[in-house]
mmCIF file of C-alpha atoms and ligand atoms in Angstrom:
data_model
loop_
_atom_site.group_PDB
_atom_site.id
_atom_site.type_symbol
_atom_site.label_atom_id
_atom_site.label_comp_id
_atom_site.label_asym_id
_atom_site.label_seq_id
_atom_site.Cartn_x
_atom_site.Cartn_y
_atom_site.Cartn_z
ATOM 1 C CA MET O 132 100.549 -31.058 -53.443
ATOM 2 C CA ASN O 133 100.042 -28.605 -50.574
ATOM 3 C CA VAL O 134 98.096 -25.384 -50.717
ATOM 4 C CA LEU O 135 98.232 -22.735 -48.012
ATOM 5 C CA ILE O 136 95.362 -20.265 -47.714
ATOM 6 C CA LEU O 137 96.053 -17.132 -45.681
ATOM 7 C CA TYR O 138 93.334 -14.560 -45.171
ATOM 8 C CA PHE O 139 92.439 -11.511 -43.173
ATOM 9 C CA SER O 140 88.749 -10.943 -42.529
ATOM 10 C CA GLY O 141 87.158 -8.168 -40.469
ATOM 11 C CA THR O 142 83.494 -9.137 -40.822
ATOM 12 C CA GLY O 143 83.585 -12.639 -42.293
ATOM 13 C CA ASN O 144 83.347 -12.182 -46.075
ATOM 14 C CA THR O 145 86.963 -12.976 -46.889
ATOM 15 C CA LYS O 146 86.835 -15.927 -44.508
ATOM 16 C CA ALA O 147 83.722 -17.268 -46.270
ATOM 17 C CA VAL O 148 85.538 -17.056 -49.610
ATOM 18 C CA ALA O 149 88.594 -18.813 -48.107
ATOM 19 C CA GLU O 150 86.273 -21.641 -47.070
ATOM 20 C CA GLU O 151 84.893 -21.884 -50.620
ATOM 21 C CA PHE O 152 88.443 -22.217 -51.945
ATOM 22 C CA TYR O 153 89.187 -24.805 -49.273
ATOM 23 C CA HIS O 154 86.251 -27.030 -50.271
ATOM 24 C CA ALA O 155 87.014 -26.705 -53.987
ATOM 25 C CA LEU O 156 90.654 -27.687 -53.362
ATOM 26 C CA ILE O 157 89.750 -30.676 -51.200
ATOM 27 C CA LEU O 158 87.531 -31.933 -54.039
ATOM 28 C CA ARG O 159 90.629 -31.705 -56.269
ATOM 29 C CA ASP O 160 92.633 -33.815 -53.800
ATOM 30 C CA TYR O 161 95.004 -31.100 -52.628
ATOM 31 C CA SER O 162 96.233 -30.958 -49.043
ATOM 32 C CA VAL O 163 95.063 -27.616 -47.728
ATOM 33 C CA GLU O 164 95.694 -25.527 -44.632
ATOM 34 C CA VAL O 165 93.651 -22.394 -43.978
ATOM 35 C CA HIS O 166 94.812 -19.739 -41.530
ATOM 36 C CA SER O 167 93.665 -16.322 -40.524
ATOM 37 C CA MET O 168 96.512 -13.808 -40.531
ATOM 38 C CA GLU O 169 95.347 -12.831 -37.060
ATOM 39 C CA ASP O 170 96.279 -16.316 -35.757
ATOM 40 C CA LYS O 171 99.904 -15.205 -36.103
ATOM 41 C CA PHE O 172 100.501 -18.414 -38.056
ATOM 42 C CA ASN O 173 104.050 -18.819 -39.305
ATOM 43 C CA PRO O 174 103.824 -19.875 -43.000
ATOM 44 C CA ALA O 175 107.433 -21.076 -42.930
ATOM 45 C CA ILE O 176 106.435 -24.187 -40.957
ATOM 46 C CA TYR O 177 104.103 -25.490 -43.703
ATOM 47 C CA PRO O 178 105.748 -26.811 -46.894
ATOM 48 C CA TYR O 179 103.259 -25.361 -49.371
ATOM 49 C CA ASP O 180 103.544 -25.604 -53.168
ATOM 50 C CA PHE O 181 100.834 -23.025 -53.874
ATOM 51 C CA LEU O 182 99.661 -19.986 -51.928
ATOM 52 C CA ILE O 183 96.247 -18.305 -51.836
ATOM 53 C CA VAL O 184 95.927 -14.960 -50.059
ATOM 54 C CA GLY O 185 92.664 -13.158 -49.348
ATOM 55 C CA PHE O 186 91.856 -9.781 -47.803
ATOM 56 C CA PRO O 187 89.165 -7.104 -47.941
ATOM 57 C CA LYS O 188 89.482 -3.815 -49.776
ATOM 58 C CA TYR O 189 89.695 -0.838 -47.409
ATOM 59 C CA TYR O 190 89.787 2.643 -48.926
ATOM 60 C CA GLU O 191 90.106 1.299 -52.471
ATOM 61 C CA TYR O 192 93.259 -0.674 -51.623
ATOM 62 C CA PRO O 193 94.075 -4.137 -50.244
ATOM 63 C CA VAL O 194 93.897 -3.745 -46.459
ATOM 64 C CA LEU O 195 97.342 -2.641 -45.313
ATOM 65 C CA TYR O 196 97.319 -5.033 -42.361
ATOM 66 C CA ALA O 197 97.421 -7.987 -44.789
ATOM 67 C CA LEU O 198 100.281 -6.534 -46.837
ATOM 68 C CA ASP O 199 102.188 -5.867 -43.657
ATOM 69 C CA TYR O 200 101.563 -9.397 -42.386
ATOM 70 C CA LEU O 201 102.765 -10.941 -45.661
ATOM 71 C CA ASP O 202 105.825 -8.705 -45.749
ATOM 72 C CA HIS O 203 106.821 -9.789 -42.250
ATOM 73 C CA ASN O 204 105.814 -13.440 -42.320
ATOM 74 C CA LEU O 205 106.402 -14.835 -45.816
ATOM 75 C CA LYS O 206 109.888 -16.212 -46.113
ATOM 76 C CA LYS O 207 111.832 -16.203 -49.363
ATOM 77 C CA ARG O 208 111.399 -19.651 -50.881
ATOM 78 C CA GLY O 209 113.929 -21.725 -52.844
ATOM 79 C CA GLN O 210 111.359 -22.620 -55.484
ATOM 80 C CA VAL O 211 108.945 -20.118 -57.062
ATOM 81 C CA ILE O 212 105.533 -20.355 -55.389
ATOM 82 C CA PRO O 213 102.549 -19.696 -57.688
ATOM 83 C CA THR O 214 100.165 -17.392 -55.820
ATOM 84 C CA LEU O 215 96.503 -16.492 -56.191
ATOM 85 C CA ALA O 216 95.235 -13.308 -54.510
ATOM 86 C CA TYR O 217 91.627 -12.268 -54.065
ATOM 87 C CA CYS O 218 90.066 -9.189 -52.557
ATOM 88 C CA THR O 219 86.498 -8.980 -51.249
ATOM 89 C CA GLN O 220 84.814 -5.609 -51.533
ATOM 90 C CA ALA O 221 81.479 -3.837 -51.388
ATOM 91 C CA GLY O 222 81.873 -2.044 -54.720
ATOM 92 C CA HIS O 223 82.659 -3.290 -58.211
ATOM 93 C CA SER O 224 85.858 -1.391 -59.051
ATOM 94 C CA LEU O 225 89.106 -3.155 -59.963
ATOM 95 C CA THR O 226 91.728 -3.544 -57.249
ATOM 96 C CA ASP O 227 95.363 -2.490 -57.340
ATOM 97 C CA PHE O 228 97.376 -5.653 -56.644
ATOM 98 C CA SER O 229 100.683 -4.161 -57.861
ATOM 99 C CA GLY O 230 102.068 -3.505 -54.345
ATOM 100 C CA LEU O 231 101.248 -7.079 -53.357
ATOM 101 C CA GLU O 232 102.850 -8.409 -56.533
ATOM 102 C CA ARG O 233 106.114 -6.569 -55.807
ATOM 103 C CA LEU O 234 106.119 -7.836 -52.245
ATOM 104 C CA LEU O 235 105.513 -11.427 -53.395
ATOM 105 C CA ARG O 236 108.274 -11.202 -55.992
ATOM 106 C CA LYS O 237 110.774 -10.296 -53.268
ATOM 107 C CA LYS O 238 109.821 -13.556 -51.516
ATOM 108 C CA ASN O 239 110.068 -15.643 -54.685
ATOM 109 C CA HIS O 240 106.286 -15.991 -54.927
ATOM 110 C CA ARG O 241 104.738 -15.347 -58.341
ATOM 111 C CA LEU O 242 101.325 -13.742 -58.648
ATOM 112 C CA ILE O 243 99.416 -15.741 -61.260
ATOM 113 C CA THR O 244 95.847 -14.719 -60.453
ATOM 114 C CA SER O 245 94.441 -11.598 -58.827
ATOM 115 C CA LYS O 246 90.733 -11.027 -58.571
ATOM 116 C CA SER O 247 88.240 -8.706 -56.872
ATOM 117 C CA LEU O 248 85.104 -10.369 -55.593
ATOM 118 C CA PRO O 249 82.160 -8.089 -54.755
ATOM 119 C CA TYR O 250 80.521 -9.339 -51.590
ATOM 120 C CA ALA O 251 77.906 -8.183 -49.100
ATOM 121 C CA ASN O 252 78.623 -4.940 -47.299
ATOM 122 C CA ASN O 253 78.282 -5.733 -43.609
ATOM 123 C CA LEU O 254 79.066 -2.324 -42.236
ATOM 124 C CA LEU O 255 76.399 0.309 -42.228
ATOM 125 C CA ILE O 256 79.045 2.920 -41.547
ATOM 126 C CA PHE O 257 79.922 2.681 -45.235
ATOM 127 C CA SER O 258 76.435 3.687 -46.191
ATOM 128 C CA MET O 259 77.627 4.965 -49.559
ATOM 129 C CA PHE O 260 77.629 1.310 -50.639
ATOM 130 C CA GLY O 261 74.255 0.648 -49.017
ATOM 131 C CA SER O 262 73.614 -2.314 -46.762
ATOM 132 C CA THR O 263 73.225 -5.629 -48.488
ATOM 133 C CA THR O 264 69.840 -7.277 -48.737
ATOM 134 C CA PRO O 265 69.537 -11.082 -48.298
ATOM 135 C CA GLU O 266 68.770 -11.322 -52.031
ATOM 136 C CA VAL O 267 72.010 -9.533 -52.953
ATOM 137 C CA LEU O 268 73.979 -11.714 -50.537
ATOM 138 C CA LYS O 269 72.464 -14.844 -52.124
ATOM 139 C CA GLU O 270 73.413 -13.547 -55.566
ATOM 140 C CA ASN O 271 76.976 -12.700 -54.362
ATOM 141 C CA LYS O 272 77.353 -16.273 -53.140
ATOM 142 C CA ARG O 273 75.965 -17.771 -56.344
ATOM 143 C CA ILE O 274 78.356 -15.737 -58.498
ATOM 144 C CA LEU O 275 81.253 -16.548 -56.184
ATOM 145 C CA LYS O 276 80.623 -20.303 -56.411
ATOM 146 C CA SER O 277 80.593 -20.086 -60.213
ATOM 147 C CA GLN O 278 83.921 -18.181 -60.193
ATOM 148 C CA ILE O 279 86.009 -20.419 -57.935
ATOM 149 C CA ASP O 280 86.516 -23.381 -60.282
ATOM 150 C CA PRO O 281 87.443 -21.387 -63.418
ATOM 151 C CA LEU O 282 89.859 -19.314 -61.303
ATOM 152 C CA LEU O 283 91.512 -22.455 -59.935
ATOM 153 C CA ASP O 284 91.634 -24.122 -63.381
ATOM 154 C CA ASP O 285 93.619 -21.215 -64.854
ATOM 155 C CA PHE O 286 95.730 -20.825 -61.730
ATOM 156 C CA PHE O 287 96.933 -24.433 -61.710
ATOM 157 C CA LEU O 288 97.624 -24.237 -65.448
ATOM 158 C CA GLY O 289 99.839 -21.210 -64.679
ATOM 159 C CA LYS O 290 97.679 -19.024 -66.945
ATOM 160 C CA GLU O 291 98.145 -15.438 -65.754
ATOM 161 C CA CYS O 292 94.955 -13.512 -65.109
ATOM 162 C CA LYS O 293 95.681 -10.323 -63.192
ATOM 163 C CA GLU O 294 93.667 -7.200 -62.531
ATOM 164 C CA ARG O 295 95.387 -3.946 -63.343
ATOM 165 C CA VAL O 296 94.637 -0.325 -62.581
ATOM 166 C CA ALA O 297 96.225 2.735 -64.213
ATOM 167 C CA TRP O 298 99.489 3.883 -62.562
ATOM 168 C CA PHE O 299 98.004 7.183 -61.338
ATOM 169 C CA ARG O 300 95.131 5.303 -59.649
ATOM 170 C CA SER O 301 97.657 2.972 -58.067
ATOM 171 C CA ILE O 302 99.479 5.936 -56.481
ATOM 172 C CA LEU O 303 96.241 7.661 -55.464
ATOM 173 C CA TYR O 304 94.670 4.547 -53.903
ATOM 174 C CA HIS O 305 97.808 3.688 -51.981
ATOM 175 C CA PHE O 306 98.072 7.226 -50.627
ATOM 176 C CA THR O 307 94.367 7.253 -49.677
ATOM 177 C CA ALA O 308 94.727 3.911 -47.895
ATOM 178 C CA VAL O 309 97.738 5.041 -45.868
ATOM 179 C CA VAL O 310 96.037 8.288 -44.795
ATOM 180 C CA PHE O 311 92.630 6.765 -44.011
ATOM 181 C CA THR O 312 94.078 3.728 -42.228
ATOM 182 C CA LYS O 313 95.874 6.104 -39.911
ATOM 183 C CA PHE O 314 93.070 8.568 -39.280
ATOM 184 C CA MET O 315 89.833 6.564 -39.440
ATOM 185 C CA PRO O 316 90.394 4.796 -36.100
ATOM 186 C CA ILE O 317 90.706 8.232 -34.465
ATOM 187 C CA ALA O 318 87.496 9.414 -36.125
ATOM 188 C CA GLY O 319 85.927 6.027 -35.267
ATOM 189 C CA MET O 320 86.341 6.728 -31.540
ATOM 190 C CA LYS O 321 83.350 9.006 -31.882
ATOM 191 C CA TYR O 322 81.059 6.317 -33.314
ATOM 192 C CA SER O 323 78.867 4.144 -31.129
ATOM 193 C CA SER O 324 77.068 0.942 -31.952
ATOM 194 C CA SER O 325 73.698 2.008 -30.577
ATOM 195 C CA GLU O 326 71.824 5.004 -29.253
ATOM 196 C CA GLU O 327 72.131 3.557 -25.742
ATOM 197 C CA CYS O 328 75.871 4.324 -25.722
ATOM 198 C CA ILE O 329 76.698 6.771 -22.917
ATOM 199 C CA GLY O 330 80.403 6.913 -23.717
ATOM 200 C CA CYS O 331 81.483 5.083 -20.524
ATOM 201 C CA LYS O 332 84.354 3.435 -22.492
ATOM 202 C CA ILE O 333 83.953 0.051 -20.770
ATOM 203 C CA CYS O 334 83.810 -1.631 -24.176
ATOM 204 C CA ALA O 335 86.955 0.195 -25.326
ATOM 205 C CA CYS O 336 88.833 -0.793 -22.160
ATOM 206 C CA ASN O 337 87.804 -4.433 -22.663
ATOM 207 C CA CYS O 338 88.543 -4.504 -26.380
ATOM 208 C CA PRO O 339 90.441 -7.759 -27.117
ATOM 209 C CA LYS O 340 92.790 -5.805 -29.396
ATOM 210 C CA LYS O 341 93.993 -3.927 -26.305
ATOM 211 C CA GLU O 342 94.796 -0.872 -28.395
ATOM 212 C CA TYR O 343 92.778 1.628 -26.371
ATOM 213 C CA LYS O 344 94.724 3.999 -24.160
ATOM 214 C CA ASP O 345 92.756 5.726 -21.426
ATOM 215 C CA GLY O 346 92.529 9.443 -21.942
ATOM 216 C CA SER O 347 92.578 9.366 -25.756
ATOM 217 C CA GLU O 348 89.477 10.656 -27.485
HETATM 218 C C1 FMN A 618 87.312 0.394 -43.186
HETATM 219 C C2 FMN A 618 86.643 -0.152 -44.411
HETATM 220 C C3 FMN A 618 86.893 0.401 -45.657
HETATM 221 C C4 FMN A 618 86.283 -0.113 -46.798
HETATM 222 N N1 FMN A 618 86.563 0.444 -48.009
HETATM 223 C C5 FMN A 618 86.008 -0.097 -49.124
HETATM 224 C C6 FMN A 618 86.335 0.444 -50.402
HETATM 225 O O1 FMN A 618 87.095 1.392 -50.536
HETATM 226 N N2 FMN A 618 85.762 -0.137 -51.499
HETATM 227 C C7 FMN A 618 84.905 -1.195 -51.400
HETATM 228 O O2 FMN A 618 84.422 -1.680 -52.428
HETATM 229 N N3 FMN A 618 84.583 -1.726 -50.196
HETATM 230 C C8 FMN A 618 85.121 -1.203 -49.062
HETATM 231 N N4 FMN A 618 84.817 -1.730 -47.831
HETATM 232 C C9 FMN A 618 83.924 -2.893 -47.735
HETATM 233 C C10 FMN A 618 84.735 -4.178 -47.552
HETATM 234 O O3 FMN A 618 85.792 -4.264 -48.471
HETATM 235 C C11 FMN A 618 83.847 -5.411 -47.782
HETATM 236 O O4 FMN A 618 82.724 -5.358 -46.952
HETATM 237 C C12 FMN A 618 84.650 -6.676 -47.531
HETATM 238 O O5 FMN A 618 84.006 -7.770 -48.161
HETATM 239 C C13 FMN A 618 84.817 -6.955 -46.057
HETATM 240 O O6 FMN A 618 85.506 -8.180 -45.923
HETATM 241 P P1 FMN A 618 85.576 -8.938 -44.531
HETATM 242 O O7 FMN A 618 84.158 -9.296 -44.157
HETATM 243 O O8 FMN A 618 86.380 -10.156 -44.802
HETATM 244 O O9 FMN A 618 86.213 -8.002 -43.578
HETATM 245 C C14 FMN A 618 85.396 -1.215 -46.679
HETATM 246 C C15 FMN A 618 85.142 -1.768 -45.420
HETATM 247 C C16 FMN A 618 85.755 -1.234 -44.301
HETATM 248 C C17 FMN A 618 85.474 -1.842 -42.962
#
């Protein structure tokens, strides 16, 4: 049986969780492929029987980049594909997976498991969550390891275990995510990584994402 793991990870947390799933699946004798969504991997070329998708929570919602990637790259399958989705996050609130579930349904993938996994906050910019101490990170990892096997047990048995949020939160979080995803990069132009920044924009011009246009603030 083949399992495909697709993840998006900005600072490494979601990738670390994908690797935990990978090792747990190998121990269960599954064939597993792991790909970052940023590799532009085409899932249609791998004949998977199960799908695992992972992404961080941005602005209280699954990062829109991941939803967009899945919408464009998952092909509708002949057989129903059981899917497990996880979301890493700095806080402890539940995540709204309903948009993802609708998207998966269109592609004949069935969401069986959806789970939020609190993990270290790597970005000091989100100081409201506080930076994560090594002790907290160690505890995050310990809890994560204890969660993987029970999650997989239920998933392979087809036992549904899905997080839900109230409908009004679902609308609010989606709206917030759309607005913030659009405007935060503009606000972010004013941030610098250290006090030595003189605003010369060399880093922006050499950004591998190549999204910087000279003249924009
Ligand atoms: C732009 C941005 C927005 C975030 N918004 C939230 C949020 O609303 N709630 C939350 O719990 N964590 C939030 N976080 C923290 C991330 O979800 C968390 O650090 C996640 O594990 C990062 O995963 P990654 O290392 O795979 O990118 C945010 C992080 C970033 C960069």
